[in-house]
N, CA and C atoms as an extended XYZ file, in Angstrom:
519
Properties=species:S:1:pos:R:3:atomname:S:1:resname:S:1:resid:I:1 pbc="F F F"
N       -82.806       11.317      -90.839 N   UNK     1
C       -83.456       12.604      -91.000 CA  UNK     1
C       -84.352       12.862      -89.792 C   UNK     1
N       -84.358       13.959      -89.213 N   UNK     2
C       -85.092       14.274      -87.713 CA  UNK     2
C       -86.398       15.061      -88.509 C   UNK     2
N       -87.722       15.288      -87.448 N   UNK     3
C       -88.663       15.888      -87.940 CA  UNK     3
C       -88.097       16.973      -88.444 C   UNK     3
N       -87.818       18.479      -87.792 N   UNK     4
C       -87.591       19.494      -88.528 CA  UNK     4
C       -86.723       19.612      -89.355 C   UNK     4
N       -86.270       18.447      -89.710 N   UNK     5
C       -85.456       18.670      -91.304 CA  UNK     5
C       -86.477       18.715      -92.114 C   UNK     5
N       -86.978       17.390      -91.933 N   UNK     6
C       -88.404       16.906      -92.742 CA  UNK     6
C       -88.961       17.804      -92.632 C   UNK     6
N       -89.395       18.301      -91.881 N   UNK     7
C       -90.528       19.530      -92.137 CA  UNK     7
C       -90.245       20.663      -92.759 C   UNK     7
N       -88.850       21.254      -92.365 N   UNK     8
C       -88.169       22.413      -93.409 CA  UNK     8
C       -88.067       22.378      -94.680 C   UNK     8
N       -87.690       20.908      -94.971 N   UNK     9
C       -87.992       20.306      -96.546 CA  UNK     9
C       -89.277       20.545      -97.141 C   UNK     9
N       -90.308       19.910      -96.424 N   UNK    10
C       -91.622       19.579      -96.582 CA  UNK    10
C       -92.250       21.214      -96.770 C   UNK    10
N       -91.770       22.057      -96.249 N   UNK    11
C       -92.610       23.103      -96.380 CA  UNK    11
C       -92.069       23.787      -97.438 C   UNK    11
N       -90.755       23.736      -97.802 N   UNK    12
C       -90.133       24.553      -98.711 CA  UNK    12
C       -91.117       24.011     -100.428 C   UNK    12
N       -90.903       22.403     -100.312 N   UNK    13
C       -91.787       21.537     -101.329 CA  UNK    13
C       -92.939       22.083     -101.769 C   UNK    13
N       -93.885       22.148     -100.362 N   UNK    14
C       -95.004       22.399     -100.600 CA  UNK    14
C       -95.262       24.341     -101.013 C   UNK    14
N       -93.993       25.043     -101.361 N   UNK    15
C       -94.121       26.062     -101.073 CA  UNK    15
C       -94.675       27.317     -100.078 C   UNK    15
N       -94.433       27.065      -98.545 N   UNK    16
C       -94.893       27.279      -97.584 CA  UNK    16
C       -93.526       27.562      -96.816 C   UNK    16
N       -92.152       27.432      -97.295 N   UNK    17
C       -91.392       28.011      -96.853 CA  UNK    17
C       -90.504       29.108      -96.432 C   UNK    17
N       -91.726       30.133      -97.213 N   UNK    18
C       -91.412       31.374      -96.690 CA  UNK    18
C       -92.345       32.160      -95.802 C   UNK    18
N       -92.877       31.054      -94.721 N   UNK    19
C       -93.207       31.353      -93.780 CA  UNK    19
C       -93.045       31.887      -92.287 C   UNK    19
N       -92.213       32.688      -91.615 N   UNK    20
C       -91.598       32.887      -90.623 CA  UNK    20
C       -92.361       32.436      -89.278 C   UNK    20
N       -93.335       32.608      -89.232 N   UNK    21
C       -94.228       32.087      -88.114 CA  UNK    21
C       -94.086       30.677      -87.617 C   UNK    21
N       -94.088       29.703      -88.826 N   UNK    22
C       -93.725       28.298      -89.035 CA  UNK    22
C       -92.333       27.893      -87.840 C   UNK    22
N       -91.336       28.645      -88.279 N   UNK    23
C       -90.403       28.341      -87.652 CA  UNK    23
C       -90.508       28.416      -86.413 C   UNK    23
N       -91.173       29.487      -85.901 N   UNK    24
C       -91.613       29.271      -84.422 CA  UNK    24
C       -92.390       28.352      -83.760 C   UNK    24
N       -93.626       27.849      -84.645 N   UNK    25
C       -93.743       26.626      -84.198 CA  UNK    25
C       -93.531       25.495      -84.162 C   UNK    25
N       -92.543       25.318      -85.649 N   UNK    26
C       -91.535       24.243      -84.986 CA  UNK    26
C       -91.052       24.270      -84.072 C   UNK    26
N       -90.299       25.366      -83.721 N   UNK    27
C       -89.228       25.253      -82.635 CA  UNK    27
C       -90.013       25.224      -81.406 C   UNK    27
N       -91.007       25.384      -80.920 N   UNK    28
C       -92.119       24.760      -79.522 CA  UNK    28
C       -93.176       23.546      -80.044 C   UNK    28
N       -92.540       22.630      -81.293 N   UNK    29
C       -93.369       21.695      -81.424 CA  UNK    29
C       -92.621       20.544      -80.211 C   UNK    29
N       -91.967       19.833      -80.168 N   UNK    30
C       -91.240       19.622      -79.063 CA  UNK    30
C       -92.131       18.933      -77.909 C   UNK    30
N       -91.740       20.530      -77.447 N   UNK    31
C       -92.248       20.514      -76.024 CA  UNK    31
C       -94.073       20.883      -76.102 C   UNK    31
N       -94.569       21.082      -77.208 N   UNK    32
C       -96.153       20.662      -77.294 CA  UNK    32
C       -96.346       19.341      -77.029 C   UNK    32
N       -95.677       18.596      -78.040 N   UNK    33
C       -96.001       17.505      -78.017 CA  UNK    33
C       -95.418       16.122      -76.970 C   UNK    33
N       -94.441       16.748      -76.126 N   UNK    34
C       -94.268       16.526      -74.987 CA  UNK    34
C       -95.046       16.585      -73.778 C   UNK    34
N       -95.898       17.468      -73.941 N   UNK    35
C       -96.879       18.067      -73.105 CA  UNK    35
C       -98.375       17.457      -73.142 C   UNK    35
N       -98.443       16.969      -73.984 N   UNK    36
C       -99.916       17.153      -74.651 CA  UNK    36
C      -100.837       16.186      -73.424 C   UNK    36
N       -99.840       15.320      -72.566 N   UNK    37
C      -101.131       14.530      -71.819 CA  UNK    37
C      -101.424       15.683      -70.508 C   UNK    37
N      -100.330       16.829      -70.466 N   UNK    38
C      -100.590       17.347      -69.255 CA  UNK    38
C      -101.011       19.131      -70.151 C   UNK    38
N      -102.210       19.262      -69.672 N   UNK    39
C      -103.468       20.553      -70.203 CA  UNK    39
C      -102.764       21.526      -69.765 C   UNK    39
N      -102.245       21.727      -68.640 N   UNK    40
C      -101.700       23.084      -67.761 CA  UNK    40
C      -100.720       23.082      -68.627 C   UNK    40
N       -99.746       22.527      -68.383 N   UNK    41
C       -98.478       22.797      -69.408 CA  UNK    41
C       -98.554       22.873      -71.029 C   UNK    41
N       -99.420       22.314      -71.668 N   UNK    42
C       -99.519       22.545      -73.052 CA  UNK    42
C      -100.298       23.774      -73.090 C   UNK    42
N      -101.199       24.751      -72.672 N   UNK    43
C      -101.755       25.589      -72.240 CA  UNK    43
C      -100.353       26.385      -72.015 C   UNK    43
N      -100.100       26.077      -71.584 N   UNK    44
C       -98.601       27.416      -71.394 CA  UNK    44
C       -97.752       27.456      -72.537 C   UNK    44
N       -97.226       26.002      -73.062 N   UNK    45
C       -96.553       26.419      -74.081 CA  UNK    45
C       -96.989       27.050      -75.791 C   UNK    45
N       -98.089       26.760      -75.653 N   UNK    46
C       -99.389       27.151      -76.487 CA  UNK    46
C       -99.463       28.789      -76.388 C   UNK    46
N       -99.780       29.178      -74.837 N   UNK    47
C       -99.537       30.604      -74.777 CA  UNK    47
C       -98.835       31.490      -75.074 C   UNK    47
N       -97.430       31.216      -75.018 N   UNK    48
C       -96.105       31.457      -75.011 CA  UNK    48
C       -95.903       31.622      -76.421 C   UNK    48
N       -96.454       30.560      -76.912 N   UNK    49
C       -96.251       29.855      -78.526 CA  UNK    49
C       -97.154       31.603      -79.109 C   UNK    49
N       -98.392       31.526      -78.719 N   UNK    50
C       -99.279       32.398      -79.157 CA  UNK    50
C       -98.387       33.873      -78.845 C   UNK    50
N       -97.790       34.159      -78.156 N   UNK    51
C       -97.407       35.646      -77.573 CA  UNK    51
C       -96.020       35.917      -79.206 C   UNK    51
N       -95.630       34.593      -79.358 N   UNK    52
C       -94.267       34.689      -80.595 CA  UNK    52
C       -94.734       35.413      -82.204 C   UNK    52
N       -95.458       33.878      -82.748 N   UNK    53
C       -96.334       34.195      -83.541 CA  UNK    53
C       -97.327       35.574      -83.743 C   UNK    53
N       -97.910       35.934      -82.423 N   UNK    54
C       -98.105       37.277      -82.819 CA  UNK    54
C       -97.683       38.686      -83.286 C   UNK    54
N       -96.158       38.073      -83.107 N   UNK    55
C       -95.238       39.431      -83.782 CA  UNK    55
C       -95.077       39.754      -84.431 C   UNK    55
N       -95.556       38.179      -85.796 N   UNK    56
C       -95.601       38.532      -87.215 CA  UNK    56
C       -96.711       39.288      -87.992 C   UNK    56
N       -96.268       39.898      -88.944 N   UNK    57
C       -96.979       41.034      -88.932 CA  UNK    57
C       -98.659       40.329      -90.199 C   UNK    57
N       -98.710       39.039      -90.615 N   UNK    58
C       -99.688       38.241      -91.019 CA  UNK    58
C       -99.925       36.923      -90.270 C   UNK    58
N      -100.752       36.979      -89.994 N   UNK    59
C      -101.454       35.658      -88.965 CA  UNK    59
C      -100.983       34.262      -89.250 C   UNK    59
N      -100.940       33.775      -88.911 N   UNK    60
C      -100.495       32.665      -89.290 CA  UNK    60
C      -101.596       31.652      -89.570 C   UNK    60
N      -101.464       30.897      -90.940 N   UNK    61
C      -102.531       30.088      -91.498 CA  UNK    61
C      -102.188       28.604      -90.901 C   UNK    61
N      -103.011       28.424      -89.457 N   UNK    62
C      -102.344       27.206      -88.688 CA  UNK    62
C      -102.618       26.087      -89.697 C   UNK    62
N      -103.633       26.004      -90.490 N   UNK    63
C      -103.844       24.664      -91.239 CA  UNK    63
C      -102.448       24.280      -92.355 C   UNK    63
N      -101.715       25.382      -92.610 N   UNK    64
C      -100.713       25.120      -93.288 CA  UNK    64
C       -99.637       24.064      -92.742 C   UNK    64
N       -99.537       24.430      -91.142 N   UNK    65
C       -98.448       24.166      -90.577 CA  UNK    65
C       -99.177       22.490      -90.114 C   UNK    65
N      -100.307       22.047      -90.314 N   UNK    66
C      -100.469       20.726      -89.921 CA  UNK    66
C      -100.295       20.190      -91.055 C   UNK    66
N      -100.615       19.961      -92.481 N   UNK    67
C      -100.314       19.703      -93.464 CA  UNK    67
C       -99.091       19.344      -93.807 C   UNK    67
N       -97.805       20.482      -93.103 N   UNK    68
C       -96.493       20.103      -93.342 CA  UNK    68
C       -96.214       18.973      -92.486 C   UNK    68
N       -96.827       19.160      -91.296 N   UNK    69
C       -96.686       18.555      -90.076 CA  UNK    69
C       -97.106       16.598      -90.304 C   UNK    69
N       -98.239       16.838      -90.919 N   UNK    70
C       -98.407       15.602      -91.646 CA  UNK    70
C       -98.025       14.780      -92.808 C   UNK    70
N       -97.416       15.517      -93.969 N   UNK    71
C       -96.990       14.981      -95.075 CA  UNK    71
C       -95.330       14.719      -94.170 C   UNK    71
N       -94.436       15.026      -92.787 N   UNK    72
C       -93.222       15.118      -92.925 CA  UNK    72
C       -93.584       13.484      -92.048 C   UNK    72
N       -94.563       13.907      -91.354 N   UNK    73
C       -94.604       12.420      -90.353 CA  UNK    73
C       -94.356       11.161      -91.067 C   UNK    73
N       -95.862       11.681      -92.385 N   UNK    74
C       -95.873       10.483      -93.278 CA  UNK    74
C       -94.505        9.735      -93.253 C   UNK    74
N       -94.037       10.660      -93.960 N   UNK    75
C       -92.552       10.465      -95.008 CA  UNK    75
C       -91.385        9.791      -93.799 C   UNK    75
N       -91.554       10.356      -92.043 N   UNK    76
C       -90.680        9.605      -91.820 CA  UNK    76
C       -90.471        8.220      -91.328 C   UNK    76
N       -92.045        8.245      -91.149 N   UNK    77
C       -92.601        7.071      -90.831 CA  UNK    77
C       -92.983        5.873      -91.727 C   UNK    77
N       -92.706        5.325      -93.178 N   UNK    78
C       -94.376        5.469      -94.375 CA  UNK    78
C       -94.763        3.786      -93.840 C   UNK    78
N       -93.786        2.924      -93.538 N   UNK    79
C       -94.265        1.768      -93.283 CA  UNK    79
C       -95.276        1.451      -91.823 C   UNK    79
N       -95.045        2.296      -91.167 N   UNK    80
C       -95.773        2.495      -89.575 CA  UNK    80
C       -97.194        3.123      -89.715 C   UNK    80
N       -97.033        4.242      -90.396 N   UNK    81
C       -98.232        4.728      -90.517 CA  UNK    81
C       -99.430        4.275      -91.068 C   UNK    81
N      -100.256        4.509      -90.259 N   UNK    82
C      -101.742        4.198      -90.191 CA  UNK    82
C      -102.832        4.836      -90.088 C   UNK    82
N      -103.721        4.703      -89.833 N   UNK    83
C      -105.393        5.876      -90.113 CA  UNK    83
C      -105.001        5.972      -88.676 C   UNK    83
N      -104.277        5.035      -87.601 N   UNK    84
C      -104.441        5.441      -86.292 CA  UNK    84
C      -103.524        6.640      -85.518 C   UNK    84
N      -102.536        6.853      -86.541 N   UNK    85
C      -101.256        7.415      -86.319 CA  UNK    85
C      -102.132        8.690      -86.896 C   UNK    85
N      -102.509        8.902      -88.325 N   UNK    86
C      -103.460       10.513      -88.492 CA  UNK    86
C      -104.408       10.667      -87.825 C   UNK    86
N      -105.463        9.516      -87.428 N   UNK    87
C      -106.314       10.383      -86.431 CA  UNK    87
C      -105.601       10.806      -84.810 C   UNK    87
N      -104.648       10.423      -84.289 N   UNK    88
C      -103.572       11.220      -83.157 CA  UNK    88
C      -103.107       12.055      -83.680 C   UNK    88
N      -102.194       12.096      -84.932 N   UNK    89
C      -101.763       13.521      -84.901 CA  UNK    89
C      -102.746       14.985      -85.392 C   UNK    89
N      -103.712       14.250      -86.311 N   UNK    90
C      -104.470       15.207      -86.150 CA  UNK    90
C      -105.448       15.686      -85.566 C   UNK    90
N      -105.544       14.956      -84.347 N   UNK    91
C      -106.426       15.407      -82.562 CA  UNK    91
C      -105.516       16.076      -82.428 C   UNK    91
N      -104.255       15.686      -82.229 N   UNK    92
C      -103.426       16.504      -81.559 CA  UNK    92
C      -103.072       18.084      -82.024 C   UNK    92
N      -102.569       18.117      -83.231 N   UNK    93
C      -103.043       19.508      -84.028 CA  UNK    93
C      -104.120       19.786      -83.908 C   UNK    93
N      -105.215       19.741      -84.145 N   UNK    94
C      -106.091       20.778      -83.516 CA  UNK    94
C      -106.499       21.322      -83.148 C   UNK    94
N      -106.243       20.455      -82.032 N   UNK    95
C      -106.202       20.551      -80.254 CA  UNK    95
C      -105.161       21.813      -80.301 C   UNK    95
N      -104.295       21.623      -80.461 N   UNK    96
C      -103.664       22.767      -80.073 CA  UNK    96
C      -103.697       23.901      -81.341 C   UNK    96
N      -104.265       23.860      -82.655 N   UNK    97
C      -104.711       25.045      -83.585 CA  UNK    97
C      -105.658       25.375      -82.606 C   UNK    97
N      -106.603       25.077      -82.231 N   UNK    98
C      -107.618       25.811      -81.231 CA  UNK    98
C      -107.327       26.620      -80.167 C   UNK    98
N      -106.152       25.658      -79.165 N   UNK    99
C      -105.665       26.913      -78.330 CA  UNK    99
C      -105.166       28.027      -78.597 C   UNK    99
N      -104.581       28.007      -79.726 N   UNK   100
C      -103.883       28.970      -80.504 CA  UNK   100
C      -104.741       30.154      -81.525 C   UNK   100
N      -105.389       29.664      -82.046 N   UNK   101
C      -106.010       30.043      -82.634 CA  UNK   101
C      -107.389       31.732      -81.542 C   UNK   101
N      -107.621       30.798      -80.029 N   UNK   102
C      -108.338       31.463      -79.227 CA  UNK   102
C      -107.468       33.074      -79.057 C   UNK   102
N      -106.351       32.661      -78.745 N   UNK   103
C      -105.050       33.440      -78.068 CA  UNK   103
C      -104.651       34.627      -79.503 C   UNK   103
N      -104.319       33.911      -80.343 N   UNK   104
C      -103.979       35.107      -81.437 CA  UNK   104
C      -104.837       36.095      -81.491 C   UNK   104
N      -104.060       37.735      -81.468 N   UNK   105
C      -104.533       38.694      -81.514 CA  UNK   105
C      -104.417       39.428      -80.122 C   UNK   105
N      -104.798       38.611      -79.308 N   UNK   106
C      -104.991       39.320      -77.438 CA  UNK   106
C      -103.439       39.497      -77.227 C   UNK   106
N      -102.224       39.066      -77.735 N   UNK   107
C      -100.822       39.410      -76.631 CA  UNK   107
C      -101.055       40.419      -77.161 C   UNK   107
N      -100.704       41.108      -78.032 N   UNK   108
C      -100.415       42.635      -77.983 CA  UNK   108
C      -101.537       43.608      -77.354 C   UNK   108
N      -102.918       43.234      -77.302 N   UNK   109
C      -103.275       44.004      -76.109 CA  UNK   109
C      -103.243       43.575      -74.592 C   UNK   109
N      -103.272       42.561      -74.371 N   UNK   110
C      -102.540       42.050      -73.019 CA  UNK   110
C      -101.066       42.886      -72.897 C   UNK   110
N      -100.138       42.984      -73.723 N   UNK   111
C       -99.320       43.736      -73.200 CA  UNK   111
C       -99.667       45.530      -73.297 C   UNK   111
N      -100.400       45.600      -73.844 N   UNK   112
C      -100.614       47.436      -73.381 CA  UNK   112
C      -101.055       47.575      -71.914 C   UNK   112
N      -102.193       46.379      -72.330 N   UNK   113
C      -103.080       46.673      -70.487 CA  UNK   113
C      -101.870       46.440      -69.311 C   UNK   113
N      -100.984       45.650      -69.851 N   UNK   114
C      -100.126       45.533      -68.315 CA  UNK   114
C       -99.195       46.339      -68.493 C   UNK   114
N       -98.788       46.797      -69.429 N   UNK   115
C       -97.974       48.346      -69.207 CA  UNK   115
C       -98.402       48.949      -68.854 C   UNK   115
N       -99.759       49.714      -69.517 N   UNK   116
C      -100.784       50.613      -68.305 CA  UNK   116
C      -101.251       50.285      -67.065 C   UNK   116
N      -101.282       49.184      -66.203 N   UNK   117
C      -101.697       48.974      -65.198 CA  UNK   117
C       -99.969       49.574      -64.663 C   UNK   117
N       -98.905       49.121      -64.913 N   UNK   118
C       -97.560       49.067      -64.161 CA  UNK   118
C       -97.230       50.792      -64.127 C   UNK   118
N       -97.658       51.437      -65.044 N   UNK   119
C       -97.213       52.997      -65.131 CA  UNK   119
C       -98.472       53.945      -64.169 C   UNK   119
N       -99.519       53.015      -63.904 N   UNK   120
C      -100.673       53.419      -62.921 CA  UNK   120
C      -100.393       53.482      -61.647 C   UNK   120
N       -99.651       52.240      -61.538 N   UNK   121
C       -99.569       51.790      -60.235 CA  UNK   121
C       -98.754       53.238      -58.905 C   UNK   121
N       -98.922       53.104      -57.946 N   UNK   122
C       -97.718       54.888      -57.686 CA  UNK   122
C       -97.174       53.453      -56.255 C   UNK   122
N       -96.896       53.758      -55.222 N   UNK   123
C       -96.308       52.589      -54.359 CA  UNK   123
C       -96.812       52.423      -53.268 C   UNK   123
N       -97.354       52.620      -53.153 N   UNK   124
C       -98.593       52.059      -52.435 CA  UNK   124
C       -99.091       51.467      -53.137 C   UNK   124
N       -99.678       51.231      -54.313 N   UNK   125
C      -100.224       50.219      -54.747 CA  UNK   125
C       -99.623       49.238      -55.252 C   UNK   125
N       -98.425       49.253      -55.448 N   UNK   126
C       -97.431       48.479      -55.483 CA  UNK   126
C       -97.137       47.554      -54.784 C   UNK   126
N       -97.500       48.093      -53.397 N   UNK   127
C       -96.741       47.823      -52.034 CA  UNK   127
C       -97.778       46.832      -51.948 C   UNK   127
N       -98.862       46.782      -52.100 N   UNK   128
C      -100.111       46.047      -51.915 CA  UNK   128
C      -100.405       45.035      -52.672 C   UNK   128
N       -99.822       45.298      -53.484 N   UNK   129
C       -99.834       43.787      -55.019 CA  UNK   129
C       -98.810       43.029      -54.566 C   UNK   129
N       -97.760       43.871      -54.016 N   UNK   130
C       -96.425       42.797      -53.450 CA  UNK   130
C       -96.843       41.915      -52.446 C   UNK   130
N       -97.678       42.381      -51.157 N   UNK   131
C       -98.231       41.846      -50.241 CA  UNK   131
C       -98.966       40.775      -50.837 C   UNK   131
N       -99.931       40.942      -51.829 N   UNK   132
C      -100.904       40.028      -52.062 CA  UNK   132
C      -100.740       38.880      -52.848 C   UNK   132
N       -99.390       39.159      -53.381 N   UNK   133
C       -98.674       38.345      -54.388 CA  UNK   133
C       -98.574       37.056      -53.558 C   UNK   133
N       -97.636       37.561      -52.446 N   UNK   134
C       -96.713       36.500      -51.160 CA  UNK   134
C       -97.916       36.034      -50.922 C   UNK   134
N       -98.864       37.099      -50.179 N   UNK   135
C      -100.126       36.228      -49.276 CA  UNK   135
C      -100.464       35.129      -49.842 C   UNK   135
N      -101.289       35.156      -51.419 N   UNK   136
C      -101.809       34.373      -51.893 CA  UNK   136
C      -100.218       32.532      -51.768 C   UNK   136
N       -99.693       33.591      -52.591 N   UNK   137
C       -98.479       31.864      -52.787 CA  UNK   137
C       -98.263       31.709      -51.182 C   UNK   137
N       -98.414       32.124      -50.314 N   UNK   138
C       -97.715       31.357      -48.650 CA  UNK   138
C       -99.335       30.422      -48.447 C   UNK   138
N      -100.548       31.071      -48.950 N   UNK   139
C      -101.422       30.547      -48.559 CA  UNK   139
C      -101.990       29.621      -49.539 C   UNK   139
N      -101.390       29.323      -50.340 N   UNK   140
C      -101.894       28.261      -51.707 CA  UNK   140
C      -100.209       27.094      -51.125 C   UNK   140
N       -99.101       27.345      -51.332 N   UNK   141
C       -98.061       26.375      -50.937 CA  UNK   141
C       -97.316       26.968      -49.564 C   UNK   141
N       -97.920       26.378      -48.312 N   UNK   142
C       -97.363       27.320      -46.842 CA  UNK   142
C       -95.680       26.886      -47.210 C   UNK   142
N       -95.446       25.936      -47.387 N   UNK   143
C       -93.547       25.463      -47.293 CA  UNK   143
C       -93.418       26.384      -47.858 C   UNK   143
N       -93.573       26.747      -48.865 N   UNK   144
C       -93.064       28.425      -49.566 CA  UNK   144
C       -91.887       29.583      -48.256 C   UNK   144
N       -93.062       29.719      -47.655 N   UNK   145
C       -92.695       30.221      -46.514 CA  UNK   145
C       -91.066       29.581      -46.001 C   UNK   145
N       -90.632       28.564      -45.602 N   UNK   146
C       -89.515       28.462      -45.643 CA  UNK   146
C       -88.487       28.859      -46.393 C   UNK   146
N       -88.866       28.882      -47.320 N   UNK   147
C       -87.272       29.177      -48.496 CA  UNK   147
C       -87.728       30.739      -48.872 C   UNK   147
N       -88.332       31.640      -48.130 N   UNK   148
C       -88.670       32.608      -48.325 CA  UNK   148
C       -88.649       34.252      -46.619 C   UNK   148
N       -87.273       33.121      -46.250 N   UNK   149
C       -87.220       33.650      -44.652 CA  UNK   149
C       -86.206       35.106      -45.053 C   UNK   149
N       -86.977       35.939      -45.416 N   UNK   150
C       -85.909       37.465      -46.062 CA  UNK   150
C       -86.349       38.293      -45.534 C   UNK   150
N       -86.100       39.278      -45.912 N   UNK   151
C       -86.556       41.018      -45.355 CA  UNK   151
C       -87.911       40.546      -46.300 C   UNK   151
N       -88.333       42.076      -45.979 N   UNK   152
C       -89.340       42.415      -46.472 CA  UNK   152
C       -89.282       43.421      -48.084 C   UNK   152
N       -87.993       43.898      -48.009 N   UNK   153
C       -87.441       44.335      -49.425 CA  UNK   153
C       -86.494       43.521      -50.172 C   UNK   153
N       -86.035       41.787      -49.928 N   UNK   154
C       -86.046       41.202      -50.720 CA  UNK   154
C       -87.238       40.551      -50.940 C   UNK   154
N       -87.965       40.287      -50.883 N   UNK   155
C       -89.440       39.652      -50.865 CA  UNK   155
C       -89.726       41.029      -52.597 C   UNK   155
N       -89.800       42.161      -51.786 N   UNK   156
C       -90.180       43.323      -53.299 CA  UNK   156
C       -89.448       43.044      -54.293 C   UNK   156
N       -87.834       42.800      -53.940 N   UNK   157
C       -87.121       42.828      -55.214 CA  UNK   157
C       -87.787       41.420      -55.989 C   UNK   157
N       -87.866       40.685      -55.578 N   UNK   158
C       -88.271       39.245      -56.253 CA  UNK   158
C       -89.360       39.552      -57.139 C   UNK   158
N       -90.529       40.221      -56.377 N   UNK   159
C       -91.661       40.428      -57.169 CA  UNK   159
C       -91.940       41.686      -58.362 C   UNK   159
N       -90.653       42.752      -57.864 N   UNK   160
C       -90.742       43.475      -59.044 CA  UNK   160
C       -89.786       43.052      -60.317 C   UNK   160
N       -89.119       42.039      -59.814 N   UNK   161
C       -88.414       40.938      -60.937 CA  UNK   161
C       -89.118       40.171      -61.768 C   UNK   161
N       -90.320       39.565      -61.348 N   UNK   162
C       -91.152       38.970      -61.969 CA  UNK   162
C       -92.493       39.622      -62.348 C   UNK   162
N       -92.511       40.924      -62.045 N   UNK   163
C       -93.358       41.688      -62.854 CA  UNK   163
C       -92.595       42.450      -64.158 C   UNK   163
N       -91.084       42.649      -63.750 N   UNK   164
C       -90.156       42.909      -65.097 CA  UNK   164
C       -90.192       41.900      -66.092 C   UNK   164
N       -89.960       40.367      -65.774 N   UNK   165
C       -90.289       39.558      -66.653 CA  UNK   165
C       -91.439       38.673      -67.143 C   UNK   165
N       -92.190       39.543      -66.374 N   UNK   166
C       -93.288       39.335      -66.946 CA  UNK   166
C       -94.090       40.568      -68.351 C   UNK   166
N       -93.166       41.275      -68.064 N   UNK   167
C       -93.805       42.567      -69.402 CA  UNK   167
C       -93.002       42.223      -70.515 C   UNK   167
N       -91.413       41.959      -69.818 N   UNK   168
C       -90.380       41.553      -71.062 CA  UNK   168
C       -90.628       40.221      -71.914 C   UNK   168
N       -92.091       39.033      -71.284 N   UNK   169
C       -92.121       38.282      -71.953 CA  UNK   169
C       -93.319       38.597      -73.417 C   UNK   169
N       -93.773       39.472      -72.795 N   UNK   170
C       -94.849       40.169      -74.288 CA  UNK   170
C       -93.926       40.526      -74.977 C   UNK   170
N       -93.361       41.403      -74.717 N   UNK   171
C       -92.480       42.777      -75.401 CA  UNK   171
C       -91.508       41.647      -75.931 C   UNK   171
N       -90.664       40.786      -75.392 N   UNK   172
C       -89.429       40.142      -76.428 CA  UNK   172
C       -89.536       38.761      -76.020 C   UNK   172
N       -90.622       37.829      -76.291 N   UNK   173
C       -90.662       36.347      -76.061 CA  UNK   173
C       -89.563       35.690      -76.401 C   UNK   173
């Protein structure tokens, strides 16, 4: 039996399986907990995590989802487990209910403000965010600059690519 069986079980048990939010954080528990010794990256997937969950239209009660998270460990573990094994996993949940917890609510106005900044913008100011985009990354990683030997309107297309997916990641995570 793999965790998210156990846990799909475990929540249905505990009656918590008609939770939709849940499923999303299973499905980036993973790579949380893959992450967890490195801050930058759990911080992102946390974010990411936060931008999903916000789509549902009731918040999500994170203490639910550690509870499942803990009664499934128990169960797949029961001879291993120890007070040392719950006090890690539940640093570790927290730790990241907190990041999460900060973040819920702000994607959906984070994505208005950057739709309104992008429908503000006219091209010239465009032209100037593109510039400052490159400047900054040639002057934070110079090798950049090598794998970046193009015109000056593929350089735009790149960056209005990643300002497209960057709105499309609010709008459809």
């Amino acid at each position: 039996t793999t965790f998210p069986e156990m846990f799909r079980f475990n929540a249905i048990v505990m009656g918590l399986g008609q939770r939709p939010w849940m499923g999303e954080v299973l499905a980036a528990f993973e790579a949380i907990v893959s992450n967890v010794a490195n801050a930058p990256r759990l911080q992102q997937e946390c974010d990411v995590l936060a931008i999903k969950v916000s789509k549902f239209p009731v918040p999500p009660d994170l203490s639910e989802f550690k509870a499942v998270m803990l009664t499934s460990l128990r169960a797949l573990v029961p001879k291993a487990w120890g007070s040392e094994h719950e006090v890690a996993w539940v640093w570790l949940w927290d730790n990241v209910a907190r990041i999460l917890a900060a973040q819920l609510g702000k994607p959906a106005r984070f994505h208005k403000a950057l739709v309104d900044m992008f429908q503000a913008f006219d091209e010239k100011r465009l032209a100037k965010l593109r510039r400052g985009i490159f400047a900054t990354f040639f002057a934070s990683a110079p090798v950049g600059e090598n794998h970046f030997n193009q015109s000056t309107t593929r350089l735009h297309f790149i960056i209005d690519k990643v300002l497209e997916l960057t709105e499309e990641l609010y709008r459809q995570p």
